Coordinates of C-alpha atoms and ligand atoms in Angstrom, one line a residue:
M1 CA 127.7 102.7 85.8
Q2 CA 129.5 102.7 89.1
D3 CA 129.9 99.8 91.5
S4 CA 127.4 99.5 94.3
T5 CA 128.6 100.4 97.7
I6 CA 126.8 100.2 101.0
T7 CA 127.3 103.0 103.5
I8 CA 126.0 102.6 107.0
I9 CA 125.0 105.8 108.7
P10 CA 125.0 105.1 112.5
L11 CA 122.2 107.0 114.2
Q12 CA 123.2 106.6 117.9
T13 CA 125.6 109.5 117.6
A14 CA 124.0 111.3 114.6
K15 CA 122.9 114.9 114.5
F16 CA 119.3 115.1 113.3
E17 CA 117.6 117.7 111.2
A18 CA 114.2 116.0 111.6
P19 CA 113.1 112.6 113.0
N20 CA 114.9 109.8 111.1
I21 CA 116.7 112.4 108.9
S22 CA 120.3 112.8 109.9
H23 CA 122.6 115.6 109.0
E24 CA 124.9 113.2 107.1
L25 CA 122.0 112.0 105.0
V26 CA 120.9 115.6 104.2
Q27 CA 124.3 116.3 102.8
I28 CA 124.1 113.2 100.6
L29 CA 120.6 114.2 99.4
Q30 CA 121.7 117.8 98.6
E31 CA 124.7 116.6 96.6
S32 CA 122.6 114.1 94.7
I33 CA 120.0 116.6 93.8
A34 CA 122.6 119.2 92.8
S35 CA 124.1 116.7 90.4
D36 CA 120.7 115.7 89.1
K37 CA 120.7 112.2 90.5
K38 CA 117.3 110.9 91.6
I39 CA 117.0 109.3 95.0
L40 CA 114.9 106.3 96.1
I41 CA 114.1 106.4 99.8
F42 CA 112.5 103.5 101.7
Y43 CA 110.5 104.0 104.8
A44 CA 109.0 100.6 105.7
R45 CA 105.4 100.5 106.7
R46 CA 103.7 97.5 105.3
G47 CA 99.9 97.0 105.2
N48 CA 98.2 97.4 108.5
A49 CA 101.0 95.8 110.4
R50 CA 102.1 98.6 112.6
A51 CA 105.6 98.4 114.0
W52 CA 106.4 99.6 117.5
I53 CA 109.9 101.1 117.7
C54 CA 111.6 103.5 120.2
G55 CA 112.1 106.9 118.7
D56 CA 115.3 107.4 120.7
C57 CA 117.3 104.2 120.2
G58 CA 115.5 102.2 117.6
H59 CA 114.8 99.3 120.0
Y60 CA 111.8 97.1 119.4
E61 CA 110.2 94.3 121.4
K62 CA 110.2 90.7 120.2
C63 CA 107.9 87.8 121.1
H64 CA 109.7 85.4 123.5
H65 CA 108.2 82.4 121.8
C66 CA 108.6 83.3 118.1
D67 CA 111.5 85.8 117.9
I68 CA 109.5 88.2 115.7
A69 CA 108.7 91.8 116.4
L70 CA 105.5 92.6 118.3
A71 CA 103.0 94.7 116.5
Y72 CA 101.4 97.8 118.0
H73 CA 97.7 97.8 118.6
T74 CA 95.5 100.6 119.9
H75 CA 92.1 98.7 120.2
P76 CA 90.6 97.8 122.5
K77 CA 93.5 99.3 124.4
K78 CA 97.2 100.1 123.7
C79 CA 99.3 96.9 123.7
L80 CA 101.9 94.9 121.8
I81 CA 100.8 91.7 120.2
C82 CA 102.6 88.9 118.5
H83 CA 100.8 88.4 115.1
H84 CA 102.2 84.9 115.1
C85 CA 101.1 83.3 118.3
G86 CA 98.9 85.9 119.9
Y87 CA 101.2 86.7 122.8
K88 CA 100.2 90.0 124.3
A89 CA 102.4 92.4 126.2
P90 CA 101.5 95.7 128.0
F91 CA 102.4 98.9 126.2
P92 CA 105.7 100.1 127.7
I93 CA 105.7 103.3 129.7
V94 CA 109.3 104.0 128.8
C95 CA 111.7 102.2 126.4
P96 CA 112.9 99.0 128.1
E97 CA 116.3 99.6 126.5
C98 CA 117.2 103.3 126.9
Q99 CA 114.4 104.4 129.3
G100 CA 113.5 107.0 126.6
S101 CA 110.0 108.3 126.3
K102 CA 109.6 108.7 122.5
I103 CA 107.7 105.4 122.3
D104 CA 104.4 106.3 120.6
G105 CA 104.1 103.7 117.9
V106 CA 106.3 104.2 114.9
G107 CA 107.0 107.8 115.7
V108 CA 106.6 109.6 112.4
G109 CA 104.5 108.5 109.4
I110 CA 105.7 108.6 105.8
Q111 CA 103.7 111.8 105.1
Q112 CA 105.5 113.6 107.8
I113 CA 108.9 112.4 106.4
E114 CA 107.8 113.9 103.1
E115 CA 106.9 117.3 104.7
N116 CA 110.2 117.4 106.6
L117 CA 112.3 116.5 103.5
I118 CA 110.8 119.4 101.6
K119 CA 111.2 121.7 104.6
I120 CA 114.9 120.8 104.9
L121 CA 115.9 120.6 101.2
G122 CA 113.8 123.5 100.0
K123 CA 110.4 123.9 98.6
D124 CA 111.6 123.4 95.0
T125 CA 112.4 119.8 95.9
R126 CA 110.0 117.5 94.2
V127 CA 109.1 114.4 96.3
L128 CA 107.0 111.7 94.9
R129 CA 105.4 109.6 97.6
I130 CA 104.3 106.0 96.7
D131 CA 102.5 104.1 99.4
G132 CA 99.2 102.5 100.2
D133 CA 97.6 105.9 100.6
T134 CA 98.5 107.3 97.2
N135 CA 95.5 106.4 95.0
E136 CA 96.9 106.7 91.5
K137 CA 97.8 103.5 89.6
T138 CA 101.4 102.4 90.1
E139 CA 102.1 102.7 86.4
I140 CA 101.1 106.3 86.3
L141 CA 103.2 107.1 89.4
Y142 CA 106.2 105.5 87.7
E143 CA 105.8 107.8 84.7
N144 CA 105.9 110.7 87.1
I145 CA 109.3 109.8 88.4
D146 CA 110.9 111.8 85.6
S147 CA 109.8 115.1 87.1
H148 CA 110.8 114.4 90.7
N149 CA 114.0 114.5 92.7
I150 CA 113.1 112.0 95.3
V151 CA 110.9 108.9 95.3
L152 CA 109.7 108.2 98.9
T153 CA 108.1 104.8 99.2
T154 CA 107.2 101.9 101.5
Q155 CA 107.9 98.3 100.5
I156 CA 105.4 98.5 97.6
G157 CA 107.9 100.4 95.6
W158 CA 110.9 98.1 96.2
S159 CA 111.2 96.9 92.7
I160 CA 111.2 100.3 91.1
V161 CA 113.8 100.5 88.3
H162 CA 114.2 103.8 86.6
P163 CA 117.2 105.0 84.7
G164 CA 117.2 108.3 86.5
I165 CA 117.6 106.7 90.0
W166 CA 121.2 106.8 91.3
V167 CA 121.0 106.6 95.0
V168 CA 119.0 104.2 97.3
V169 CA 118.4 105.1 101.0
Y170 CA 116.9 103.0 103.8
L171 CA 115.7 105.6 106.2
L172 CA 115.5 103.3 109.2
F173 CA 116.8 99.8 109.0
E174 CA 115.0 98.8 112.3
L175 CA 111.7 99.7 110.9
N176 CA 112.1 96.9 108.3
L177 CA 113.3 94.5 110.9
S178 CA 110.3 95.2 113.2
L179 CA 107.8 94.0 110.7
P180 CA 106.1 91.0 112.2
S181 CA 107.0 88.1 110.0
Y182 CA 109.4 85.2 110.7
H183 CA 111.0 85.5 107.2
I184 CA 111.5 89.3 107.4
E185 CA 115.3 88.9 107.5
E186 CA 115.2 87.0 104.3
D187 CA 112.9 89.6 102.7
I188 CA 115.3 92.4 103.7
Y189 CA 118.3 90.6 102.4
N190 CA 116.7 89.9 99.1
E191 CA 115.5 93.5 98.8
I192 CA 118.8 95.1 99.5
S193 CA 120.6 92.5 97.3
Y194 CA 118.3 93.5 94.5
H195 CA 119.4 97.1 94.7
K196 CA 123.0 96.0 94.9
K197 CA 122.5 94.2 91.6
Q198 CA 121.3 97.5 90.1
K199 CA 124.8 98.7 91.0
L200 CA 123.5 101.7 92.9
P201 CA 125.1 103.3 96.0
I202 CA 123.0 102.4 99.0
F203 CA 122.8 104.3 102.3
I204 CA 121.4 102.6 105.4
Q205 CA 120.5 104.6 108.5
T206 CA 120.5 102.5 111.7
Y207 CA 120.8 102.4 115.4
T208 CA 122.3 98.9 115.3
P209 CA 125.2 99.1 112.8
E210 CA 126.6 95.9 114.3
H211 CA 123.5 93.9 113.5
P212 CA 124.5 90.5 112.1
L213 CA 122.1 90.8 109.2
L214 CA 123.7 94.0 108.1
R215 CA 127.1 92.2 108.2
E216 CA 125.7 89.5 106.0
I217 CA 124.2 92.1 103.6
M218 CA 127.6 93.9 103.4
D219 CA 129.5 90.6 102.8
G220 CA 126.9 89.5 100.2
N221 CA 127.9 85.9 100.6
T222 CA 124.6 84.0 100.1
K223 CA 126.0 80.7 101.5
S224 CA 127.0 82.4 104.7
F225 CA 123.6 84.2 104.9
L226 CA 121.8 80.9 104.5
A227 CA 123.9 79.4 107.4
Y228 CA 123.0 82.4 109.5
L229 CA 119.3 82.0 108.7
S230 CA 119.4 78.4 109.4
R231 CA 120.8 78.9 112.9
E232 CA 118.0 81.4 113.7
R233 CA 115.3 79.1 112.4
K234 CA 116.7 76.1 114.3
D235 CA 116.8 78.0 117.6
F236 CA 113.2 79.1 117.3
L237 CA 111.8 75.9 115.5
Y238 CA 110.8 77.4 112.1
P239 CA 110.7 75.6 108.8
P240 CA 112.7 73.6 107.6
F241 CA 113.4 72.5 111.2
A242 CA 109.8 72.2 112.1
E243 CA 106.4 72.2 110.5
L244 CA 104.4 75.3 110.9
A245 CA 100.7 75.5 110.4
T246 CA 98.4 78.5 110.7
I247 CA 94.7 77.8 110.8
R248 CA 92.7 80.9 110.0
V249 CA 89.0 81.1 111.0
H250 CA 87.2 83.9 109.2
D251 CA 83.6 84.9 108.7
E252 CA 81.3 87.9 108.4
Q253 CA 79.7 86.8 111.6
K254 CA 81.7 87.3 114.7
K255 CA 79.8 84.6 116.6
K256 CA 80.5 82.0 113.9
V257 CA 84.3 82.7 114.2
E258 CA 84.1 82.4 118.0
D259 CA 82.2 79.1 117.8
I260 CA 84.6 77.5 115.4
M261 CA 87.6 78.7 117.3
R262 CA 86.2 77.2 120.6
K263 CA 85.7 73.8 118.9
L264 CA 89.1 73.8 117.3
I265 CA 90.9 74.9 120.4
N266 CA 89.2 72.2 122.5
K267 CA 90.0 69.5 120.0
I268 CA 93.6 70.5 119.6
G269 CA 94.0 70.7 123.3
I270 CA 93.0 67.1 123.7
L271 CA 94.9 65.8 120.7
K272 CA 98.2 67.7 120.8
K273 CA 101.5 66.1 121.9
E274 CA 103.6 67.6 124.6
T275 CA 106.1 68.8 122.1
T276 CA 103.6 70.7 120.0
F277 CA 103.7 74.4 120.2
F278 CA 100.1 75.6 120.3
A279 CA 99.0 79.2 120.4
F280 CA 96.0 81.2 119.3
D281 CA 94.5 84.7 119.2
T282 CA 92.6 85.4 122.3
D283 CA 90.6 88.3 120.8
I284 CA 89.5 89.4 117.4
Y285 CA 91.9 92.2 116.7
E286 CA 90.7 93.6 113.4
K287 CA 88.3 93.0 110.6
S288 CA 90.0 92.1 107.4
H289 CA 88.3 92.1 104.0
G290 CA 85.0 92.6 105.7
E291 CA 85.5 89.4 107.8
Y292 CA 86.3 88.8 111.4
Q293 CA 89.4 86.8 111.8
Q294 CA 91.2 84.7 114.4
K295 CA 94.0 82.3 114.0
I296 CA 95.7 79.3 115.6
V297 CA 99.4 78.5 115.2
L298 CA 100.9 75.1 115.5
K299 CA 104.5 74.1 115.4
D300 CA 106.2 70.7 115.8
K301 CA 108.7 68.5 114.0
D302 CA 105.7 66.6 112.5
L303 CA 102.2 68.0 112.5
S304 CA 100.6 65.5 110.1
Y305 CA 99.2 63.4 113.0
L306 CA 97.2 66.4 114.3
L307 CA 96.2 68.0 110.9
S308 CA 94.8 64.7 109.7
E309 CA 92.6 64.6 112.8
L310 CA 91.4 68.1 112.0
E311 CA 90.8 67.4 108.3
V312 CA 87.0 67.3 108.6
E313 CA 86.9 70.7 110.3
I314 CA 89.3 72.3 107.9
V315 CA 88.1 70.8 104.6
R316 CA 84.4 71.0 105.2
N317 CA 84.3 74.5 106.5
R318 CA 84.4 77.5 104.2
S319 CA 85.4 79.7 107.1
V320 CA 88.5 77.7 107.9
T321 CA 91.7 78.1 105.9
L322 CA 95.0 76.2 106.5
E323 CA 98.4 77.5 105.6
W324 CA 101.1 74.8 106.0
N325 CA 104.8 75.1 105.4
Ligands
LIG1 ZN1 115.0 103.3 123.4
LIG2 ZN1 104.8 84.9 119.3

């Protein structure tokens, strides 16, 4: 087996054969297929968290309070929302970074990527798509890898190990980064490190080749990465530098969720200290697992004073769940 090497393909100056598919990448894919090496391609699109990203420059908007990417919502109207604190921003008319107009959500979906790959590489190319929309059981899909050239997957396929796979491709690095989670950089680092350990050549397409996280990934120095992470967390008051509590209110009845939320918001408003970061969803954005859901986010150096006051509401109520880290 060969040593793992990471190659960055900068997209700012790239020639494209289709959206997110650069000319340079096509050559790599063609060579791999010609020498019978299977390719694992990642195109991040996790759950119903929809990323918003500029199709021209890869820019994405972050929440000013939480430093995580804003998610794209179309209901009740198009806007960007922080899934962490509920901060809402209007949907941009042009990209704030490059003034480009290719800004409709994530641009292309994974199915369109699949179609374009076949169009470019020829109709004999066998692409196996594994994502939330493919219904077959994961085990059956894995058995199918043998008869395909390319495995195209979202995060759900990140731990695929198959002796035939020789090349790993991240189609758009920013798409991973723009997933709304405060530990997303850690997730990406672990994921790419995992593939490095398989000793496979890795190709990463990106509009931000200078991104500090990419540098950490290339260096592969865990200690230095942890220092980097710790600086970011300190700046934006995340664990372990602060306590973070998410109170989720969920019920089949919309009114019950609204009533409980109102009570909790009032109580926290009275009890909270000046230093406590306090934010909540102002609307019910989507039904999840058949229930309406709204959440409250609290951050402070010490939250125990507040959470002990809320214990009755949290423990007694089946519709209230607390996540505390
Ligand atoms: Zn842009
Ligand atoms: Zn936020």
